[in-house]
Short mmCIF file of C-alpha atoms (C1' of nucleotides) in Angstrom, two decimals:
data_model
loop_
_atom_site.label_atom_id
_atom_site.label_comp_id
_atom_site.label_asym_id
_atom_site.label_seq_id
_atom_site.Cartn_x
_atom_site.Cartn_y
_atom_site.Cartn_z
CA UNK A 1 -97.06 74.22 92.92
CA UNK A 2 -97.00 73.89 89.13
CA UNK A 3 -96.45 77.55 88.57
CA UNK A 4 -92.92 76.53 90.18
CA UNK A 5 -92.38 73.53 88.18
CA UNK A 6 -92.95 75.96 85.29
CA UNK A 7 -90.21 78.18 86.07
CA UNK A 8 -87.81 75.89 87.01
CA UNK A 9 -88.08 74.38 83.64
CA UNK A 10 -88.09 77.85 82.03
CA UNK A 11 -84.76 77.92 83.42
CA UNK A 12 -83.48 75.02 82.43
CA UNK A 13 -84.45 74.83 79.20
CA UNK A 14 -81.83 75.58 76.35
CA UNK A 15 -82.52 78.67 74.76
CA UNK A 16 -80.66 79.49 71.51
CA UNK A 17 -80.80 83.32 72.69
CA UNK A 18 -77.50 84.85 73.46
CA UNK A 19 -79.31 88.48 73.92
CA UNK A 20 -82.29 89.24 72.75
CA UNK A 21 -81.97 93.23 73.06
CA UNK A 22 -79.83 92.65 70.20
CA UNK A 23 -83.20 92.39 68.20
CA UNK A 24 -84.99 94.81 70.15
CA UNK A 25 -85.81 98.31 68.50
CA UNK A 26 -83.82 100.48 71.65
CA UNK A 27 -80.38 98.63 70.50
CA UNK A 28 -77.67 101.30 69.35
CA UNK A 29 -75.47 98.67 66.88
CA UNK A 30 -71.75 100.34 67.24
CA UNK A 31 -71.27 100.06 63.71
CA UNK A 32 -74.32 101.22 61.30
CA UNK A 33 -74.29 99.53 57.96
CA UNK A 34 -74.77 100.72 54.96
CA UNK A 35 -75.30 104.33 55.87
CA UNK A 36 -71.90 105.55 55.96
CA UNK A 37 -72.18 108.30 52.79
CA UNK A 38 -75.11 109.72 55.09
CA UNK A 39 -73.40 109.57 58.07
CA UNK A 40 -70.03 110.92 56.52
CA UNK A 41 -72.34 114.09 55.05
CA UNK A 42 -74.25 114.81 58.14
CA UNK A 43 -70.87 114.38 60.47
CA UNK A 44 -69.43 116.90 57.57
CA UNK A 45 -72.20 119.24 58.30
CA UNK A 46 -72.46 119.27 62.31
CA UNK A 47 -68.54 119.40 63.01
CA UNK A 48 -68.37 123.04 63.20
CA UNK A 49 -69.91 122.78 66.09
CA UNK A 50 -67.34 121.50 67.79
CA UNK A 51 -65.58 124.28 66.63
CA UNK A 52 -68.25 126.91 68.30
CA UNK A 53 -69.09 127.79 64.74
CA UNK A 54 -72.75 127.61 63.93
CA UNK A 55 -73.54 124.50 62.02
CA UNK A 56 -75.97 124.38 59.21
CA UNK A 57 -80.06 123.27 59.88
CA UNK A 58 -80.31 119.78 58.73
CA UNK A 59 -83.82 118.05 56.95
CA UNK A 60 -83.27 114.29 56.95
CA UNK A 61 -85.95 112.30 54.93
CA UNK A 62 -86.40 108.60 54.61
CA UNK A 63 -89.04 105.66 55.25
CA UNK A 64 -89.38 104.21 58.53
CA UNK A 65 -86.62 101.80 59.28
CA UNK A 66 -84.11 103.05 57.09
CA UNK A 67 -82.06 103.90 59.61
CA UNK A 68 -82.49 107.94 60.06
CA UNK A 69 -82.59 107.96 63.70
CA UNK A 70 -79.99 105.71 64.47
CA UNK A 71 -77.30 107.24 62.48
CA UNK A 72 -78.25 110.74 64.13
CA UNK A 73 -77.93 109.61 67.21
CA UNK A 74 -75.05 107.75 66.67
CA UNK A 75 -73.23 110.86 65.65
CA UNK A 76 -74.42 112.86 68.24
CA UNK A 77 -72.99 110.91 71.09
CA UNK A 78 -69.79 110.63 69.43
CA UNK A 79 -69.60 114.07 69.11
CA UNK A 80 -71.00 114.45 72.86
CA UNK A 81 -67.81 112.40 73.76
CA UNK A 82 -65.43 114.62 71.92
CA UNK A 83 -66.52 118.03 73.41
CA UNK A 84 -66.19 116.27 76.84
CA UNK A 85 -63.32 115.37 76.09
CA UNK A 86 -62.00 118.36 74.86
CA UNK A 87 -63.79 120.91 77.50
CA UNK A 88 -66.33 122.46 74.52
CA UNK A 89 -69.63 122.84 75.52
CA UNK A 90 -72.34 121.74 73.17
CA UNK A 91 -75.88 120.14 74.46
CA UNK A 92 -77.88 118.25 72.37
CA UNK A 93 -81.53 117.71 72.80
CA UNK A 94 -83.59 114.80 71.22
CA UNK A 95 -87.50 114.98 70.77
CA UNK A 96 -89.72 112.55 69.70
CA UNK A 97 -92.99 114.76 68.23
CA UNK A 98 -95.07 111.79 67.49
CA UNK A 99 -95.08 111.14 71.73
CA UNK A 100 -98.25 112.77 73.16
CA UNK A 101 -98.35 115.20 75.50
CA UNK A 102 -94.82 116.35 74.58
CA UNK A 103 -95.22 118.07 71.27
CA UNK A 104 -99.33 118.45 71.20
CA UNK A 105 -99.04 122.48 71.12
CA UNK A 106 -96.43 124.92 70.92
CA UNK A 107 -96.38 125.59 74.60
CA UNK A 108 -96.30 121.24 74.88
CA UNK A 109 -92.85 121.22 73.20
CA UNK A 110 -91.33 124.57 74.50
CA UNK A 111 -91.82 123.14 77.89
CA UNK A 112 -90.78 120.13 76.80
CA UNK A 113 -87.41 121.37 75.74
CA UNK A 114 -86.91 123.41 78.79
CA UNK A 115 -87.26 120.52 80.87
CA UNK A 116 -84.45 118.64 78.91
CA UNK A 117 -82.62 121.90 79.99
CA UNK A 118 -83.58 120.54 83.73
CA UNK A 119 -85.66 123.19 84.56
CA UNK A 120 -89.35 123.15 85.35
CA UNK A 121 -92.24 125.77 83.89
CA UNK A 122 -95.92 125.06 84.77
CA UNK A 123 -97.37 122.36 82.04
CA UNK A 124 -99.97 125.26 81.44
CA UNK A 125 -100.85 129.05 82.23
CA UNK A 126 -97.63 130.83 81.33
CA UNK A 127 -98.34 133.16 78.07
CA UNK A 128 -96.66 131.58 75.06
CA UNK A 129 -94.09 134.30 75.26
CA UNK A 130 -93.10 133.60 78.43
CA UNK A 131 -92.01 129.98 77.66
CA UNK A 132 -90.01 131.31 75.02
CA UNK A 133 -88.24 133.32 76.92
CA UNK A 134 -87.28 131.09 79.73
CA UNK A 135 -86.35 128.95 76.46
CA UNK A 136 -84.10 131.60 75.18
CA UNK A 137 -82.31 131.93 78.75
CA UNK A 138 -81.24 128.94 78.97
CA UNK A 139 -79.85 128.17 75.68
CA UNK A 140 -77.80 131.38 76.21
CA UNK A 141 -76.91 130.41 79.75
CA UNK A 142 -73.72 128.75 78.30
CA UNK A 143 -71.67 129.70 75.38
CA UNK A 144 -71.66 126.77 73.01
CA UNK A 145 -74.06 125.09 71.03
CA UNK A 146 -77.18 123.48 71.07
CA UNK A 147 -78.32 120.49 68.67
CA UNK A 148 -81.94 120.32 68.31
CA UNK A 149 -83.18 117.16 67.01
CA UNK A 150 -87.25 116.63 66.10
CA UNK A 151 -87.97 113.38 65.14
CA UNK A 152 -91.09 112.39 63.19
CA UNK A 153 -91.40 116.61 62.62
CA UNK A 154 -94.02 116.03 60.02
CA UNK A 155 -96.41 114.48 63.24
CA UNK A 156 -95.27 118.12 64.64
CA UNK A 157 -96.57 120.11 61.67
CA UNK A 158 -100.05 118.31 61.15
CA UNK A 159 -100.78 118.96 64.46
CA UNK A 160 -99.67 122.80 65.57
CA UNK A 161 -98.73 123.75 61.93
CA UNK A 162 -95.35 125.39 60.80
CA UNK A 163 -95.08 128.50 62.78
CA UNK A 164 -93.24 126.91 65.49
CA UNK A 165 -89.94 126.35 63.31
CA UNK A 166 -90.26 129.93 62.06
CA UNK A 167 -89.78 130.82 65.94
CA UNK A 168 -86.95 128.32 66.51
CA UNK A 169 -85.00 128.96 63.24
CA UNK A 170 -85.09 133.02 64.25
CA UNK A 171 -84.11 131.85 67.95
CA UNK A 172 -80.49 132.52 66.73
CA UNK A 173 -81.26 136.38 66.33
CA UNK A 174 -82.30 136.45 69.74
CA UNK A 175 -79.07 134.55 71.04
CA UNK A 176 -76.05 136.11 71.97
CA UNK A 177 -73.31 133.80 73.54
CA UNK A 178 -74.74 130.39 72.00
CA UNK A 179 -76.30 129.32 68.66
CA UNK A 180 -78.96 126.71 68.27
CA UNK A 181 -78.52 124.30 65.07
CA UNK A 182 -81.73 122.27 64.50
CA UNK A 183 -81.99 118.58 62.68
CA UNK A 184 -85.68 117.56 61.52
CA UNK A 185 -86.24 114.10 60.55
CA UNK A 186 -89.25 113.13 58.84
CA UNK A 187 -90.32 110.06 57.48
CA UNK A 188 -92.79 111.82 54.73
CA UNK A 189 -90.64 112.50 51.50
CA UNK A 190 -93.43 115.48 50.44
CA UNK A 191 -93.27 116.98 53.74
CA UNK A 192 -91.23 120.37 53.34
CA UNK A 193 -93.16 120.97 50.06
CA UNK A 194 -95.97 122.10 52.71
CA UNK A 195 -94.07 124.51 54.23
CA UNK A 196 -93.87 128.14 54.28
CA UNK A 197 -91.28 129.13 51.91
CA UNK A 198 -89.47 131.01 54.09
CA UNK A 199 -89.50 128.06 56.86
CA UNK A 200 -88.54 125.80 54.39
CA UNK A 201 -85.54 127.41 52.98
CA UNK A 202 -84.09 128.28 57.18
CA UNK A 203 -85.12 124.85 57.92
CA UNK A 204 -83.64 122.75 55.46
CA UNK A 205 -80.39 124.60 54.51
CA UNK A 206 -79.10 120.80 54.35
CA UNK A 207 -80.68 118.06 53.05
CA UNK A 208 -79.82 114.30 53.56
CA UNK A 209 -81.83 111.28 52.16
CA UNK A 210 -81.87 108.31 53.62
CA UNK A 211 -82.91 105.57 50.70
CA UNK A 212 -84.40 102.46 51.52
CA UNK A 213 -82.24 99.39 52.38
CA UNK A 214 -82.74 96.56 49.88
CA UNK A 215 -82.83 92.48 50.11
CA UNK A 216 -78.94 92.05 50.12
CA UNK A 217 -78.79 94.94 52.65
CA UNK A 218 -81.36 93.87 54.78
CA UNK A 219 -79.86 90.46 54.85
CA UNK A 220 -76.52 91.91 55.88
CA UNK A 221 -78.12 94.23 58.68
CA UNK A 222 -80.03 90.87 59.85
CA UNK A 223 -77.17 88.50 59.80
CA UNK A 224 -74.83 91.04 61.84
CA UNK A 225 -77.77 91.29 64.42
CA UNK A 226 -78.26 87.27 64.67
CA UNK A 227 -74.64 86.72 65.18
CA UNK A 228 -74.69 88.62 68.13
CA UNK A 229 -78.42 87.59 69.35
CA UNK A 230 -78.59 84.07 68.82
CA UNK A 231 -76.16 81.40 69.35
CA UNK A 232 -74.03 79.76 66.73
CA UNK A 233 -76.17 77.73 64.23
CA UNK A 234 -79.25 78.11 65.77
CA UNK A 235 -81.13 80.26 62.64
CA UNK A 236 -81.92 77.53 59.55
CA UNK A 237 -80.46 78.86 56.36
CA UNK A 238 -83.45 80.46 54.50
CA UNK A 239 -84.60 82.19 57.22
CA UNK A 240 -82.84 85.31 57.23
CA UNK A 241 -83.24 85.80 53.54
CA UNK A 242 -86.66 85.34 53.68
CA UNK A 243 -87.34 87.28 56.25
CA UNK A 244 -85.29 90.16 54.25
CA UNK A 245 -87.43 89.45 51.37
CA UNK A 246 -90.65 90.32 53.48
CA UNK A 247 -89.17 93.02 54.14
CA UNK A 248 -87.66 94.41 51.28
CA UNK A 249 -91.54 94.14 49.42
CA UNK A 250 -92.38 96.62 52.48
CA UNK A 251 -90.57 99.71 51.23
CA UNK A 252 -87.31 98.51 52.84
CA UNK A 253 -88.13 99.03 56.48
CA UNK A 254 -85.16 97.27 58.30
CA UNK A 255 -86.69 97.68 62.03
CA UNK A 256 -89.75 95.73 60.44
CA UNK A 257 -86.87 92.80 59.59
CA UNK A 258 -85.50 93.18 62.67
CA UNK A 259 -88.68 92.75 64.65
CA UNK A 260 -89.46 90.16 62.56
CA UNK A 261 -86.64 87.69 63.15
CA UNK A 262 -86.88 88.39 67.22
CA UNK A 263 -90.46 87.61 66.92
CA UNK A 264 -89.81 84.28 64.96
CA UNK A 265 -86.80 83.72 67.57
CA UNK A 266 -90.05 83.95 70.45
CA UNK A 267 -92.49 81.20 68.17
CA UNK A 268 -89.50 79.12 67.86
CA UNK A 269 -88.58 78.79 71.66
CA UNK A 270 -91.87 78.69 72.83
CA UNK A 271 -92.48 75.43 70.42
CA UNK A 272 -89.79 74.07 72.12
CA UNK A 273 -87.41 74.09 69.06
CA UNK A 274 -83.75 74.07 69.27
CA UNK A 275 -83.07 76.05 65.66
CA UNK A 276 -85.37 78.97 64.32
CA UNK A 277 -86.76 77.45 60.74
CA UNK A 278 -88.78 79.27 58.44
CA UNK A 279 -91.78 77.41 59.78
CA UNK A 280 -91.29 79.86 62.34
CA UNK A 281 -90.48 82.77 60.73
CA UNK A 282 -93.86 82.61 58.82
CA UNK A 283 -95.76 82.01 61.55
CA UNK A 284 -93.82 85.14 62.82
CA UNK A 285 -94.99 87.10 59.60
CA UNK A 286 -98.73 85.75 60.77
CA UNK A 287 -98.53 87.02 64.12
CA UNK A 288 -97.00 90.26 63.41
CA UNK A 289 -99.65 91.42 60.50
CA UNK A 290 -102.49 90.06 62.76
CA UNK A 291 -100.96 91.89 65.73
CA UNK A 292 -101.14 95.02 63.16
CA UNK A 293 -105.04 94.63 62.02
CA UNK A 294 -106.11 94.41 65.28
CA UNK A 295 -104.07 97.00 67.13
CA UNK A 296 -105.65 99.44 64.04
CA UNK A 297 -109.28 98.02 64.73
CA UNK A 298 -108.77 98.49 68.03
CA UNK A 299 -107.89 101.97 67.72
CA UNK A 300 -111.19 103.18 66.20
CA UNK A 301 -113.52 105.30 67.01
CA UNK A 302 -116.32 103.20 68.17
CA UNK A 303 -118.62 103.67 65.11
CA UNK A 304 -115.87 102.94 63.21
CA UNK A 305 -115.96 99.66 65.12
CA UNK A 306 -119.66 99.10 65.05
CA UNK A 307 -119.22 98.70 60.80
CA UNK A 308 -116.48 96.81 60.96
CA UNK A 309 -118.51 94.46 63.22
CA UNK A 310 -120.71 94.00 60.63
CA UNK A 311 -118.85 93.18 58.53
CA UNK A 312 -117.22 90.29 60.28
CA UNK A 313 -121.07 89.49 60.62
CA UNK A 314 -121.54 89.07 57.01
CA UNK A 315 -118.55 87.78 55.82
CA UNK A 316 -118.54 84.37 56.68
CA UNK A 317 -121.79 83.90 54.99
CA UNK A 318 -120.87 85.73 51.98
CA UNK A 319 -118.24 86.10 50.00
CA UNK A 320 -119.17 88.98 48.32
CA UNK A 321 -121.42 91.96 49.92
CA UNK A 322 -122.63 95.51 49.27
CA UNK A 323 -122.82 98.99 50.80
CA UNK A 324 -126.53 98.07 51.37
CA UNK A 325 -126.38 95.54 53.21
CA UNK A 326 -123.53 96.45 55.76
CA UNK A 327 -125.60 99.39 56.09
CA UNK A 328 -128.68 97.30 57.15
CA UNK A 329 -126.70 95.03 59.78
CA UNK A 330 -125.08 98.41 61.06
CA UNK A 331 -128.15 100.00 61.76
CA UNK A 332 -129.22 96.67 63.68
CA UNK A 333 -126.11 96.67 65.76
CA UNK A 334 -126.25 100.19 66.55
CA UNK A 335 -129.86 99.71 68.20
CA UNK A 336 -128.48 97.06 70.14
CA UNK A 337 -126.21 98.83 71.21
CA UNK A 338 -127.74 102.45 71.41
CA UNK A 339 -125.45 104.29 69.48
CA UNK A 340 -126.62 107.13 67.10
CA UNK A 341 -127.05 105.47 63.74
CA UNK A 342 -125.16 107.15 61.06
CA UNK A 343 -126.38 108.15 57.42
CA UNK A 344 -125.59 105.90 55.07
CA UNK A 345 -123.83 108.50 52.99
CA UNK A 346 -121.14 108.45 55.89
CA UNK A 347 -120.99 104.68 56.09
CA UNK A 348 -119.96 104.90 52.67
CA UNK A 349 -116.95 106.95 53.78
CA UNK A 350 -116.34 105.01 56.28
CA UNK A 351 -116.36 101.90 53.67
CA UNK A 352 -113.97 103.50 51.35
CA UNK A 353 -111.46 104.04 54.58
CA UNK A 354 -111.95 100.23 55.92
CA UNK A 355 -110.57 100.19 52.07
CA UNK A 356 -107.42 101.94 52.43
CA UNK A 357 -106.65 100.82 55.84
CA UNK A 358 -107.01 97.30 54.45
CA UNK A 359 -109.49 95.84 56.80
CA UNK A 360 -111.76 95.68 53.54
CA UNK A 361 -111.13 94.99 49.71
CA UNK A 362 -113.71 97.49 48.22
CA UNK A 363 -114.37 97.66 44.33
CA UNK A 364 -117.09 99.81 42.75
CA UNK A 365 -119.48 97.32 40.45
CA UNK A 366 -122.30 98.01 38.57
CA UNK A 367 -124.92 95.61 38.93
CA UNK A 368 -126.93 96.75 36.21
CA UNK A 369 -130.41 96.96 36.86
CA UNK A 370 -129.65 96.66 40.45
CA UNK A 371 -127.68 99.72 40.95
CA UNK A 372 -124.32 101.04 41.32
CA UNK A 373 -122.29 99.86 44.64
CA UNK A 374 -119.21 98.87 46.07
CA UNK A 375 -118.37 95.65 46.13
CA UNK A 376 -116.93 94.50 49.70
CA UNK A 377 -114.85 91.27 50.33
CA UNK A 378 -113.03 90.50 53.48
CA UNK A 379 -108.87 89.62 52.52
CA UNK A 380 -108.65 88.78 56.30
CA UNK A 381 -108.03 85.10 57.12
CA UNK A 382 -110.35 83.59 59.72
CA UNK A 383 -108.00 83.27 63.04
CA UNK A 384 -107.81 86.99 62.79
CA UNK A 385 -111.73 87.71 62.30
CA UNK A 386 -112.66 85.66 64.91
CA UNK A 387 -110.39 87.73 67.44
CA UNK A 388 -111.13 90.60 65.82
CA UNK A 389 -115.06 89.81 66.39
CA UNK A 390 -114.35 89.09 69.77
CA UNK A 391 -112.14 92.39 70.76
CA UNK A 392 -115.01 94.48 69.06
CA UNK A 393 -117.83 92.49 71.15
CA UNK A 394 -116.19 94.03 74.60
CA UNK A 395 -115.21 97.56 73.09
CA UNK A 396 -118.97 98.37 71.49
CA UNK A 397 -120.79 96.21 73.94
CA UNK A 398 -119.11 97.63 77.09
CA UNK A 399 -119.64 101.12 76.16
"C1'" DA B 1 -133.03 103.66 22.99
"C1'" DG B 2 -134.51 104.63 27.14
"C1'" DT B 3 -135.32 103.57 31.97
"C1'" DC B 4 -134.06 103.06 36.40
"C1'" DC B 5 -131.70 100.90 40.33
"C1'" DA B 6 -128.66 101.69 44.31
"C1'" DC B 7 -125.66 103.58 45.34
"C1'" DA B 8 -120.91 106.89 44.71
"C1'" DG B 9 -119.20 110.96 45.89
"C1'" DG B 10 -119.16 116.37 45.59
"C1'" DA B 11 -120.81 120.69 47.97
"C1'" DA B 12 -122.40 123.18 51.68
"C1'" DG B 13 -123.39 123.76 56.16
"C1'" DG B 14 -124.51 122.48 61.30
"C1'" DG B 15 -122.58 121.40 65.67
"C1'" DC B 16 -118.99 120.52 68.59
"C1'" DA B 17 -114.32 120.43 70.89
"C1'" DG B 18 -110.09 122.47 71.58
"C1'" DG B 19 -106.76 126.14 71.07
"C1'" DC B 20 -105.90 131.03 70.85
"C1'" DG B 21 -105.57 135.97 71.76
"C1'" DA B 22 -107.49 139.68 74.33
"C1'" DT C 1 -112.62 134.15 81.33
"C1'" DC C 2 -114.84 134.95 76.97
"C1'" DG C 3 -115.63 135.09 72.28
"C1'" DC C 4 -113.40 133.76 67.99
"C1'" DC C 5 -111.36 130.62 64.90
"C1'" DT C 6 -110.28 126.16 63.13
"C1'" DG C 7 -110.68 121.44 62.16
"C1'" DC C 8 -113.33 117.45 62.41
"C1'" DC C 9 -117.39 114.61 62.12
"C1'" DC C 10 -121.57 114.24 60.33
"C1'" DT C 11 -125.97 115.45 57.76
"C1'" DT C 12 -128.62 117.09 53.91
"C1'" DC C 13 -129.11 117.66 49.33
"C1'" DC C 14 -127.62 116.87 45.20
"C1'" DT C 15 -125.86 115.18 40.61
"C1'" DG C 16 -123.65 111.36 38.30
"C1'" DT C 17 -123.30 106.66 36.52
"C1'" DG C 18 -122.68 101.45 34.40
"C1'" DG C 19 -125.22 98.25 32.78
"C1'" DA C 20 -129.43 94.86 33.20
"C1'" DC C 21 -133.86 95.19 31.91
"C1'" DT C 22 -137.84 96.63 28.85
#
DNA sequence: AGTCCACAGGAAGGGCAGGCGA
DNA sequence: TCGCCTGCCCTTCCTGTGGACT
């Protein structure tokens, strides 16, 4: 019974973890640093609600991991709390539009919402207006007010477009007893400039920007969280300012940090280390980019994956390669594996997208004589290619 | 100076899936 | 349920182009 022996001494083993959750992206910190001006102006903005006076709409913008959804939620359940406390009805309602199958169409999140009400509709057949209407009911069911927050709205937008929030920002017209106050967080700074004017201006009476955290911050977010995760002493010094610093180059994204040092917390037990040293941490950084490239490749449509393929069939004979010849070992592939074999004028689209999704460093040359092309070289170390060849074996080959 | 390679990349349109209103 | 519309993927056709070669 090995398997046994291998638990027992799981057990057993010292682990330098005092709670990893604290590291985990779900945590709710009590105290959010760093954010207080925000939180200050958006608590400014929502209190009349507890007041049963209509609070202004609310646009929040900021990068990811710069805190935007943690600070609204924080203040929401605080002020959930207080109108328990103090017999004032007010209902708040939190929706993720990036999930699938939740905010895909109008009728998607309309149902979606009514559920949170705890009420069922049919997840299709009803006429659009229907929904609404069973929408409307409810919210005026109970006089008080409802806090509507969209997360990731600009997912919501490029999908059903902007009509929705000129429906939910009238909703108040319709409303008698109850008002509806709605908070839109998007990660896209340009977003609202896509909007229809008149959305825009009902939409975003508010605005609050969340800037991105930098080194120091990050450091400070980082330590707080370690203190509580890991036991005393066990992180090297070093580690959390580098792991800031990685950070910090990638547009400030704290939950990128965060992930970060929990993942370099994981390397370092499973070597069987008592401390978490930077060693770690950078094979942390390895694991987490790689993790990255191939969860993209993997996500491709499959001719998207047959080029890519060959590519990792070229590149470790050549450093340098061309549209041409990608083309050729494409077309090879694809009778192998009986796909439709696309033109090379799409290949070269597809090229210049590898580019930008940084599978692929693309540069346009001229090679004189020998024509105009781009240039293809392969910034990918080799651990990751050869998983990546492996992973795109099974998903073309299977198919 | 002119040629010409091997593509880049724009424009237009075909075909298809999925959503929508009637 | 049906036709219509839209967006996406892809093809066809095309013009444009930097620089080695003649």
């Amino acid at each position: 019974m090995k398997i046994n022996n291998f638990f027992e001494n799981f057990l057993k083993k010292e682990t330098f973890f005092v709670s990893r959750a604290v590291l985990s992206s779900s945590y709710k910190p009590d105290q959010i640093l760093y954010r207080e001006e925000q939180i200050q102006e958006l608590a400014n903005i929502l209190a009349p609600a507890l007041r049963k006076e209509k609070p202004s709409n609310v646009f929040i913008y900021g990068k990811t991991g710069t805190g935007k959804t943690l600070s609204v939620k924080h203040i929401v359940s605080s002020m959930n709390e207080i109108a328990k406390n103090n017999q004032i009805y007010l209902k708040t309602v939190y929706i993720n539009c990036k999930l699938k199958k939740v905010a895909d169409t109008e009728y998607r999140l309309i149902a979606q919402l009514i559920k949170e009400f705890g009420k069922e509709v049919p997840p299709t057949g009803l006429p659009t207006d229907e929904v609404y209407n069973i929408f409307y009911e409810l919210l005026d069911a109970q006089e008080g007010t409802v806090i509507l927050i969209l997360d990731e709205i600009d997912q919501l937008t490029k999908k059903i477009g902007d009509e929705i929030f000129y429906n939910l920002t009238r909703v108040n017209a319709e409303l008698k007893k109850s008002q509806i106050c709605l908070i839109g967080i998007s990660n896209s700074l340009v977003f609202s400039e896509n909007l229809d004017p008149r959305v825009k201006s009902s939409l975003s009476e508010e605005e609050i920007i969340f800037p991105p955290y930098n080194a120091l911050q990050i450091q400070d977010i980082l330590r707080k969280r370690s203190i509580e995760a890991f036991k005393d002493g066990s992180v090297k010094p070093g580690v959390i300012e580098k792991c800031a610093a990685y950070a910090a180059r990638e547009h400030g994204d704290v939950r990128r940090a965060i992930d970060l040092l929990r993942v370099s917390g994981e390397v370092a037990e499973r070597s069987g280390s008592l401390f978490v040293e930077i060693s770690h941490l950078d094979e942390a950084e390895r694991k987490v980019e790689a993790d990255k490239i191939i969860n993209a490749a993997i996500s491709q449509p499959k001719q998207f994956q047959a080029v890519l393929y060959a590519i990792l069939l070229i590149s470790p004979q050549k450093k340098k390669f061309f549209t041409g010849e990608i083309y050729e070992i494409y077309t090879t592939i694809c009778n192998k594996c009986k796909f439709n074999v696309l033109t090379q004028r799409r290949i070269s689209d597809i090229l210049a997208e590898f580019d930008m999704l940084g599978f692929i460093n693309a540069e346009i040359v001229s090679k004189g004589r020998y024509g105009r092309t781009r240039e293809v070289s392969m910034p990918l170390d080799e651990n990751i290619t050869l998983k990546l060849k492996e992973i795109l074996e099974k998903s073309i080959h299977l198919d």
